[in-house]
Short mmCIF file of C-alpha atoms and ligand atoms in Angstrom, two decimals:
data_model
loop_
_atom_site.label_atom_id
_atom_site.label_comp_id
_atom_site.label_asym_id
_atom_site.label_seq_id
_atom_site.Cartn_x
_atom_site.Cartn_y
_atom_site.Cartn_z
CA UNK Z 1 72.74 140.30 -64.07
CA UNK Z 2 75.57 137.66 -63.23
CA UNK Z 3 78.95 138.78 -62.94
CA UNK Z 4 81.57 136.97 -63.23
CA UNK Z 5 85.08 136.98 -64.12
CA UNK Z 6 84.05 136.99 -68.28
CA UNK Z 7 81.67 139.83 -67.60
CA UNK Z 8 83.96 141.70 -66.24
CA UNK Z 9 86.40 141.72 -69.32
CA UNK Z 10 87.32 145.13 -70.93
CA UNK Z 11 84.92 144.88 -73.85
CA UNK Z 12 84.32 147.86 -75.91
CA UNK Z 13 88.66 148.28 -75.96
CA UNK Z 14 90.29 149.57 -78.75
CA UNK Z 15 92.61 147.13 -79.76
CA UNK Z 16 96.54 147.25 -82.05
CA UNK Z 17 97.44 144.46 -83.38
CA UNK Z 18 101.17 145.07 -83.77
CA UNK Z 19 101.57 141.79 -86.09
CA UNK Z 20 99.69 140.91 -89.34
CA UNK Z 21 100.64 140.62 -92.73
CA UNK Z 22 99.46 140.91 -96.55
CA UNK Z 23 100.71 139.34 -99.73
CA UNK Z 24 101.44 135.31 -100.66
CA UNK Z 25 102.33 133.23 -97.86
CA UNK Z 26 103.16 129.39 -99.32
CA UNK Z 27 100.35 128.50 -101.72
CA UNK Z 28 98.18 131.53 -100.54
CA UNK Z 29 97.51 134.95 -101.41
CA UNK Z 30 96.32 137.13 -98.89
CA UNK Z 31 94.72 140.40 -100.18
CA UNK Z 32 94.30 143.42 -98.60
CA UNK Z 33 90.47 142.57 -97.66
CA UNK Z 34 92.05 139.67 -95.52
CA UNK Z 35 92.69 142.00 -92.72
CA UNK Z 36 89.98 144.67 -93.60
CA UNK Z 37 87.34 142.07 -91.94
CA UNK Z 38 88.64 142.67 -88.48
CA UNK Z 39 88.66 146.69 -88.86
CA UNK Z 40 86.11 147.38 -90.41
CA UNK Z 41 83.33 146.62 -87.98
CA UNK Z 42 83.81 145.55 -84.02
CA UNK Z 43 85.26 142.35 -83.02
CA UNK Z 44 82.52 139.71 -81.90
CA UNK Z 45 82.86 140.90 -78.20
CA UNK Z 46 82.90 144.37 -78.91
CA UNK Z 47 85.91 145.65 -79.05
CA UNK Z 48 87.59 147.61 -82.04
CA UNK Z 49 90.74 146.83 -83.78
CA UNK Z 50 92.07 150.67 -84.09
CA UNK Z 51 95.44 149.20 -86.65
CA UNK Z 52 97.22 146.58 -87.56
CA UNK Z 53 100.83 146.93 -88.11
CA UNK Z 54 101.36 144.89 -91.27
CA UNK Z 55 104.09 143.95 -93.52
CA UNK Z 56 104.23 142.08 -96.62
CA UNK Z 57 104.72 138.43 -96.66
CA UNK Z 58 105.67 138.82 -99.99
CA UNK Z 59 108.58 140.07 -99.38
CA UNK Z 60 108.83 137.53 -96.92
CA UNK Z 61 108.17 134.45 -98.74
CA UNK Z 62 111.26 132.73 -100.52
CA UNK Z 63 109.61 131.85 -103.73
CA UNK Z 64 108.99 134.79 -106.20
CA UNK Z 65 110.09 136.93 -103.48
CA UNK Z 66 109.66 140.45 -104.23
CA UNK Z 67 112.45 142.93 -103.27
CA UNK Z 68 112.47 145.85 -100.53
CA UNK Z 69 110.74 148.50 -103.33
CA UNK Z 70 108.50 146.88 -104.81
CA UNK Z 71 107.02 144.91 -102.02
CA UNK Z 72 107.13 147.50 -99.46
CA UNK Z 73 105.73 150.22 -101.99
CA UNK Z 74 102.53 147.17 -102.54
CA UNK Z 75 102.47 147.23 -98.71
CA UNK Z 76 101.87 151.11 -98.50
CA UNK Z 77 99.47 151.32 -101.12
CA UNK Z 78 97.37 148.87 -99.27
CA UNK Z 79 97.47 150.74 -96.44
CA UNK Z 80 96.49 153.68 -97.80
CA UNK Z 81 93.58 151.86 -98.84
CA UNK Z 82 92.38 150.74 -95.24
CA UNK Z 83 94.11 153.72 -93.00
CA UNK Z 84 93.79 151.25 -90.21
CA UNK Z 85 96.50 149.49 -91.09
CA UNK Z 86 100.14 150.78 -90.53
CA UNK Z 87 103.02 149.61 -92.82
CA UNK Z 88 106.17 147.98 -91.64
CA UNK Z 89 108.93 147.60 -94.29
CA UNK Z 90 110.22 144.52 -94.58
CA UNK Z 91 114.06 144.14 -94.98
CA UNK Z 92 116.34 141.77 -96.79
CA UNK Z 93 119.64 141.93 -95.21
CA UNK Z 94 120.99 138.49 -97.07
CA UNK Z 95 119.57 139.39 -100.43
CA UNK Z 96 121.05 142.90 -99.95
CA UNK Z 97 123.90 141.72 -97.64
CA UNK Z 98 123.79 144.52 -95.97
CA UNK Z 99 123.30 147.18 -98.76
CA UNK Z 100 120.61 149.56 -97.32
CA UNK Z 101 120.44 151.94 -100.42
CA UNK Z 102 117.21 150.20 -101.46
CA UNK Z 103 115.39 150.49 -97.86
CA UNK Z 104 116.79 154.46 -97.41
CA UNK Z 105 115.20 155.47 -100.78
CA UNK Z 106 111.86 154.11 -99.77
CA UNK Z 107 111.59 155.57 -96.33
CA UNK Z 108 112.85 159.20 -98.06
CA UNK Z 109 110.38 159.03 -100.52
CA UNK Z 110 107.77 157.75 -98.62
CA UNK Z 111 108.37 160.31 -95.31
CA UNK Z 112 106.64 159.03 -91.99
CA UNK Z 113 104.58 156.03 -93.59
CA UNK Z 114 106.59 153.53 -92.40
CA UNK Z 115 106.42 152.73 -88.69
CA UNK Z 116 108.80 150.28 -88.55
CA UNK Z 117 111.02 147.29 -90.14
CA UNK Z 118 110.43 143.31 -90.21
CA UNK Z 119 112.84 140.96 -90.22
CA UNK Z 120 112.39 137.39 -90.67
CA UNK Z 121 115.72 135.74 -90.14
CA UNK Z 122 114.69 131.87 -89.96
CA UNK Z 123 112.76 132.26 -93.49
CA UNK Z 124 116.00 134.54 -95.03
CA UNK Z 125 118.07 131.71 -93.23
CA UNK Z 126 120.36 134.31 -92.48
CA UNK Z 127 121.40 133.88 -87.95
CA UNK Z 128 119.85 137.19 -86.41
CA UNK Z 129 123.18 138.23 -84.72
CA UNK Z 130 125.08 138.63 -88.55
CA UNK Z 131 126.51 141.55 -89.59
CA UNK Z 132 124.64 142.15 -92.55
CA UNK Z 133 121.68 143.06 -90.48
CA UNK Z 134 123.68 146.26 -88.88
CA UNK Z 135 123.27 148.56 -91.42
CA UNK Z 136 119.37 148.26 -91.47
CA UNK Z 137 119.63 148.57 -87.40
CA UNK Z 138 121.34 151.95 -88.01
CA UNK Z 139 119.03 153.60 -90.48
CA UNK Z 140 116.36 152.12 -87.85
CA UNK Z 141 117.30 154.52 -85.11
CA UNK Z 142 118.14 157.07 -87.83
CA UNK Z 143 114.31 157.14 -88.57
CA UNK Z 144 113.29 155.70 -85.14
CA UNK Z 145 111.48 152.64 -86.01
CA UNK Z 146 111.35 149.84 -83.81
CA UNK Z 147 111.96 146.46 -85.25
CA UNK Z 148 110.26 143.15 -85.55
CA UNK Z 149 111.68 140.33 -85.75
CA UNK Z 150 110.38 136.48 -86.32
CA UNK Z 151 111.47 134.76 -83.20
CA UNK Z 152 111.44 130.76 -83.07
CA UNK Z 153 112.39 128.10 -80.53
CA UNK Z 154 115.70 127.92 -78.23
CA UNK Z 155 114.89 124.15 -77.56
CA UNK Z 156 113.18 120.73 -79.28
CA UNK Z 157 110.03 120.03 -78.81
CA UNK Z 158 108.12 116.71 -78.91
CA UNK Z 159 104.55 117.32 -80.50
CA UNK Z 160 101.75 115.11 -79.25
CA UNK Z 161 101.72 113.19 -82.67
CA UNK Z 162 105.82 112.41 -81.73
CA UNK Z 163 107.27 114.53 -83.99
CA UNK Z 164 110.31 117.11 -83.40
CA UNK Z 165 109.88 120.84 -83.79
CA UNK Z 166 113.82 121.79 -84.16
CA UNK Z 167 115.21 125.02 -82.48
CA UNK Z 168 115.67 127.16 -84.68
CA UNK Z 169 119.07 127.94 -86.47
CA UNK Z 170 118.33 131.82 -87.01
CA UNK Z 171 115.85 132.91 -84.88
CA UNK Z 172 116.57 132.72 -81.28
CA UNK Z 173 115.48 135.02 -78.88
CA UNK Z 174 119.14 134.94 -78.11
CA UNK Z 175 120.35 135.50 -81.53
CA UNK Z 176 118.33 138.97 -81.77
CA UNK Z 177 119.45 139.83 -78.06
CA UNK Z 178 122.74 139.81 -79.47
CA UNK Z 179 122.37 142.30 -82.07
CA UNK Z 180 119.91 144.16 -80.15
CA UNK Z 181 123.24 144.94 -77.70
CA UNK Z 182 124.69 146.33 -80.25
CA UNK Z 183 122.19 149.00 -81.38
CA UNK Z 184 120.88 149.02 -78.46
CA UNK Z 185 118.61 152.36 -78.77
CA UNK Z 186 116.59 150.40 -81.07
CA UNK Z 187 113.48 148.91 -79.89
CA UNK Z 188 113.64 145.21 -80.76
CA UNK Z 189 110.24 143.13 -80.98
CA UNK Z 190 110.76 139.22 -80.64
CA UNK Z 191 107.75 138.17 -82.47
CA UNK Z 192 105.58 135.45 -81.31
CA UNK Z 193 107.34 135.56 -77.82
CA UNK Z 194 110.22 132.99 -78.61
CA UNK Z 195 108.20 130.46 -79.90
CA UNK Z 196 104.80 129.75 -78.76
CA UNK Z 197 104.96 127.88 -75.19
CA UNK Z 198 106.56 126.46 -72.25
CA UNK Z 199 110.24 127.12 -72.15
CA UNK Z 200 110.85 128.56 -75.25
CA UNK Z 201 108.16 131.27 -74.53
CA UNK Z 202 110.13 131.58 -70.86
CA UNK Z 203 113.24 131.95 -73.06
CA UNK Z 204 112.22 135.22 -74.53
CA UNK Z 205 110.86 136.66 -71.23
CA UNK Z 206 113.88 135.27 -70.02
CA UNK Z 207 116.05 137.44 -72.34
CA UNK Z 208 114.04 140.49 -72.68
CA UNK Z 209 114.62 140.42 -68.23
CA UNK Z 210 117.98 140.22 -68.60
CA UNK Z 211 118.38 143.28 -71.07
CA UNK Z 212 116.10 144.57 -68.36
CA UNK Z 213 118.72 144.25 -65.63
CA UNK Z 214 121.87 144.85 -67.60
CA UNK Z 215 120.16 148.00 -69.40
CA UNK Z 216 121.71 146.71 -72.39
CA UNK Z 217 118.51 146.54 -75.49
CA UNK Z 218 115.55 147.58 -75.50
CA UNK Z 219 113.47 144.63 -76.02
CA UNK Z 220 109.96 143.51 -76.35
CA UNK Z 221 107.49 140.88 -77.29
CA UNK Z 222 104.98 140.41 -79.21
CA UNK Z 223 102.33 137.26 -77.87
CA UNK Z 224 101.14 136.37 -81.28
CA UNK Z 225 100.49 132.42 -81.19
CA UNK Z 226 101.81 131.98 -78.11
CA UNK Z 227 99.81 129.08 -75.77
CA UNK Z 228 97.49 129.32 -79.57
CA UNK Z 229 96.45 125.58 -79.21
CA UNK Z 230 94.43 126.50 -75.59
CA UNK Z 231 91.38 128.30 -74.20
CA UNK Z 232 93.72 129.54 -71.10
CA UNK Z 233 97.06 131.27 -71.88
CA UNK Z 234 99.50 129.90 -68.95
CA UNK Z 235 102.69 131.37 -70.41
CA UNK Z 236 100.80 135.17 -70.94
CA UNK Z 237 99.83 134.98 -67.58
CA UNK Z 238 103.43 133.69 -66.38
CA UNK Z 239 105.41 136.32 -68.84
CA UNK Z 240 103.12 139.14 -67.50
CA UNK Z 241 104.05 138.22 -63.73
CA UNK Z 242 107.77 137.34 -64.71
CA UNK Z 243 108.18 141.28 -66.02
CA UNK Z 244 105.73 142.91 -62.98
CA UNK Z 245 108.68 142.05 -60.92
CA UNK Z 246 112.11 143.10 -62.06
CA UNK Z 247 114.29 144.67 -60.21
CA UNK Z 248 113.73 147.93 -62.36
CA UNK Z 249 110.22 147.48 -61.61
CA UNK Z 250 106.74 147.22 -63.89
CA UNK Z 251 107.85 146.38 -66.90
CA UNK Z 252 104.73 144.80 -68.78
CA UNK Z 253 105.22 147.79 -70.93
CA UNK Z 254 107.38 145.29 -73.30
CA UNK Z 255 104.61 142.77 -74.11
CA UNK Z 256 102.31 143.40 -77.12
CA UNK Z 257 98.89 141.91 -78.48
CA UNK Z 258 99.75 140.32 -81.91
CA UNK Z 259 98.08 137.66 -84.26
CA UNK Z 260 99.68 137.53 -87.47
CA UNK Z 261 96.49 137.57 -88.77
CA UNK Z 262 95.57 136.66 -92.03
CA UNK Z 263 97.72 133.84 -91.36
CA UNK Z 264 96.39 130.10 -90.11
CA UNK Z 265 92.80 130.54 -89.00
CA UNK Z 266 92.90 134.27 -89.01
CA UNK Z 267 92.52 134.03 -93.13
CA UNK Z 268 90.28 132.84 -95.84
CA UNK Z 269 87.74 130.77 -95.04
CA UNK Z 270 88.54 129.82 -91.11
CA UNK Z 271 89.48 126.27 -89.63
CA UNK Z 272 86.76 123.63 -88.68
CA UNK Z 273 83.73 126.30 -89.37
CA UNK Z 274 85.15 128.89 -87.56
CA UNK Z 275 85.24 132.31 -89.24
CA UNK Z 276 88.75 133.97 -89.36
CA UNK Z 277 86.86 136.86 -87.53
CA UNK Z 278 85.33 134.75 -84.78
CA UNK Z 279 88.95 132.86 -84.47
CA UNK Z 280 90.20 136.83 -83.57
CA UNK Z 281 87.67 137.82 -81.85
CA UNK Z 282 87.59 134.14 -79.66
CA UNK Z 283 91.66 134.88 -79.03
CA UNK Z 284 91.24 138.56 -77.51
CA UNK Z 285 88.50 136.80 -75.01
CA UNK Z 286 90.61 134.35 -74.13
CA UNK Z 287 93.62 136.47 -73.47
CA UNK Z 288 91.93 138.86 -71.62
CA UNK Z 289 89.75 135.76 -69.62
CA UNK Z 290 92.90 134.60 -68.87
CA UNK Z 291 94.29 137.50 -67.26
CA UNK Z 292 91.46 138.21 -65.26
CA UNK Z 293 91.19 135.13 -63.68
CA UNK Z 294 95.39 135.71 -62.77
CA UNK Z 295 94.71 139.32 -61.36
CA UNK Z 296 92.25 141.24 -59.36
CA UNK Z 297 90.04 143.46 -61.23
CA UNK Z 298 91.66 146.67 -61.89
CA UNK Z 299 95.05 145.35 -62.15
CA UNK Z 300 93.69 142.92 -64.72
CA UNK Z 301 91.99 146.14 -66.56
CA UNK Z 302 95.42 147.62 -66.52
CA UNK Z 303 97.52 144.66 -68.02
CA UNK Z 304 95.18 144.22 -70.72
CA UNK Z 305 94.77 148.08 -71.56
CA UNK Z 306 98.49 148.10 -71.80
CA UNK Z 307 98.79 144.99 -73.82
CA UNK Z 308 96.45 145.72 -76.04
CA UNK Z 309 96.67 148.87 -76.51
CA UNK Z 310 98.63 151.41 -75.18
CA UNK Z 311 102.09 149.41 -75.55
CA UNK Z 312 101.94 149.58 -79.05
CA UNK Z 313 100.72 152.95 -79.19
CA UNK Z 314 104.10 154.53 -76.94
CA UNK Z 315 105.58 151.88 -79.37
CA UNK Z 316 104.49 152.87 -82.88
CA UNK Z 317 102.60 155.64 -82.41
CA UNK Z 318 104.09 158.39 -80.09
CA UNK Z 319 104.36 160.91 -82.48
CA UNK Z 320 100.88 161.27 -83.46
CA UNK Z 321 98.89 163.51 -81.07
CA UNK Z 322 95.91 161.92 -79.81
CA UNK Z 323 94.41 162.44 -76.13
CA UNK Z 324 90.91 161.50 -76.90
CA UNK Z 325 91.34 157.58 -77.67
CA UNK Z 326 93.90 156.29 -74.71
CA UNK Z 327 92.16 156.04 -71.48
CA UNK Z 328 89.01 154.73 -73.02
CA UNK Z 329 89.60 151.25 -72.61
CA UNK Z 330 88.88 150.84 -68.49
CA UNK Z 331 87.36 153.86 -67.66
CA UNK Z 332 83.62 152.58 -67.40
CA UNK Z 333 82.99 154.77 -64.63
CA UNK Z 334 82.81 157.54 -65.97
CA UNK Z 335 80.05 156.94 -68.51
CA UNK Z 336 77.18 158.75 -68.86
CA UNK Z 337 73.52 156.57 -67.58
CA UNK Z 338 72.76 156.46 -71.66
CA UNK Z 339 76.39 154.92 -72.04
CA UNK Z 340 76.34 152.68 -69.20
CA UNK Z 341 72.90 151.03 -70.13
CA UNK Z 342 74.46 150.62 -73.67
CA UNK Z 343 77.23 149.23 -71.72
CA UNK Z 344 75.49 146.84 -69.85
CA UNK Z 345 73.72 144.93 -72.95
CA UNK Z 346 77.00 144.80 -74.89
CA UNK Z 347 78.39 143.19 -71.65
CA UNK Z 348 75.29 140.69 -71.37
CA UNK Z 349 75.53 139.99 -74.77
CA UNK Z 350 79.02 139.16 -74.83
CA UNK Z 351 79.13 136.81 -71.95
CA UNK Z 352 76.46 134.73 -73.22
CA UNK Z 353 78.82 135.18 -76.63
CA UNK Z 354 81.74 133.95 -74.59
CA UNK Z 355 80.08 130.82 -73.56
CA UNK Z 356 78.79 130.17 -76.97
CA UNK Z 357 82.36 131.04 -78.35
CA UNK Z 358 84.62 128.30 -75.78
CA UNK Z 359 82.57 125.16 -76.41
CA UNK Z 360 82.85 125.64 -79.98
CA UNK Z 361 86.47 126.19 -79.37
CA UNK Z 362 86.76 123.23 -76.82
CA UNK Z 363 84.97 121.18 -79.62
CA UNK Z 364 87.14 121.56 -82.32
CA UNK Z 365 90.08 119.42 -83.21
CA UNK Z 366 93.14 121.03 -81.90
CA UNK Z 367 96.44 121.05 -84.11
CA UNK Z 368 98.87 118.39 -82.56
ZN1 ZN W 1 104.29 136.94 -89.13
#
């Protein structure tokens, strides 16, 4: 059988996806089912989604927004629906300015559910570094939940069609450095790694290094859309070396896998004929292609069992005891002859699925 560097991908992982979402979103409603397609059967390549940490984009949303209760009480019933997926609350520090009466009653009535807040400061339009967001940062290490946070672009960019993304005016990786410092127990997630590519993806890695050095935050990433118009993932790859190498050593503990699934051609009915499920399952490939080809083998099965993985489970999930699940994702060796034969198809199969997979991706009409 040929191997080469696609074969040789972790297939069969288990995979959290520390950013999705349910709820309306613009025009759209996205209901519950939206993410139950990518947990309740194995991705196209074989690997599982084991959760999605979700929140709900409802509350999110500026029109007919619905407040910290209600929303976040709709989020947990929908999780309770698909156990797979694990609630974040979302918070509303400019609505509440501040007031965290609303968010306290929910997490004391709803003990351990919640495991963890979302914050979306460029949608609230409220700058990530204002005080009314210190409250909610308190009651978050009160309850130890780490925190995500929507984080956007430092700098312009020029899009191929000539038009100007704008940085951002509340969502810096900056701004949420800055109160990160100040609660800085907390672990802070910068969401979509700064803002998709090139420097303003180095921005966050950037950031999250220097908190590194100056022990001042505790702050990670999560890669949702990041290099998302391209088959290889150049800034993954670059953000993964950047934090091998501090001077406080490994610390690719801070990246996390993340989609925001149902969201653009994770949801409904797919863009240009692809499903929403083959989009997902098309993305973890490529990720994980992409790291392979940057590292030798068992590094490479490292990285992505961290990123995937077991990053957002010491993240999330540290509480719940669980030995059986963790080292699963590398440690092919160890199968049984049954196992490994079973291994070997699935492995076949999903390299020829690979190949099928890119040129539909290289043949469909990119965003500009
Ligand atoms: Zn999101």
């Amino acid at each position: 059988m040929r191997v080469d560097s696609v074969s040789r991908v972790s297939f069969s992982g288990k995979i959290i996806d520390s950013h999705g979402h349910i709820g309306k979103w613009g025009s759209t409603m996205f209901e519950p089912e939206s993410l139950d397609i990518f947990t309740n059967s194995t991705l196209l390549n074989g690997d599982e989604v084991e959760k999605i940490i979700a929140s709900n984009s409802s509350c999110i949303d500026n029109e007919n927004i619905l407040d910290e209760l209600v929303g976040n009480k709709q989020m947990l019933e929908y999780s309770y629906r698909n156990p797979k997926i694990a609630p974040l609350a979302v918070c509303q520090p400019k609505l509440t300015k501040g007031d965290t009466t609303k968010i306290e009653q929910l997490l004391t009535e709803n003990q351990n559910k919640f495991v963890g807040f979302k914050f979306h400061p460029k949608c609230m339009e409220l700058p990530a570094d204002d005080a009314s967001y210190d409250n909610y940062m308190k009651l978050a290490k009160k309850y130890k939940l780490p925190c995500l946070f929507h984080s956007d672009k430092t700098y312009d960019v020029v899009y191929g069609d000539g038009s100007i993304g704008q940085r951002c005016e509340y969502s810096r990786p900056e701004q949420i450095y800055s109160l990160a410092k100040r609660h800085s127990d907390v672990p802070v997630i910068l969401a979509h790694m700064g803002g998709n590519e090139g420097d303003n993806a180095q921005k966050a890695i950037d950031v999250i290094i220097e908190s590194i050095e100056k022990g001042d935050a505790n702050l990670y990433a999560d890669i949702s859309w990041v290099n998302a118009d391209t088959v290889d993932k150049p800034d993954i790859v670059k953000a993964i070396k950047r934090l091998q190498n501090t001077s406080k050593g490994d610390k690719t503990d801070r990246l996390l896998f993340g989609t925001d699934a149902p969201l653009g051609e994770f949801g409904h009915g797919g863009i240009n004929g692809v499903s929403p499920k083959e989009a997902y399952s098309n993305l973890v490939v490529n990720i994980k292609k992409s790291i392979k080809d940057a590292f030798n083998e068992q590094e490479a099965d490292e990285i992505i069992d961290k990123i995937f993985y077991k990053n957002a489970k010491n993240l999330f999930f540290k509480d719940l005891n669980d030995t059986s699940e963790v080292s699963k994702n590398v440690k092919k060796s160890v199968l049984s002859l049954k196992n490994a034969a079973i291994a070997l198809g699935i492995v076949g199969l999903a390299g020829a699925m690979y190949k099928f997979l890119n040129h539909k991706f290289a043949s469909q009409n990119k965003k500009g």
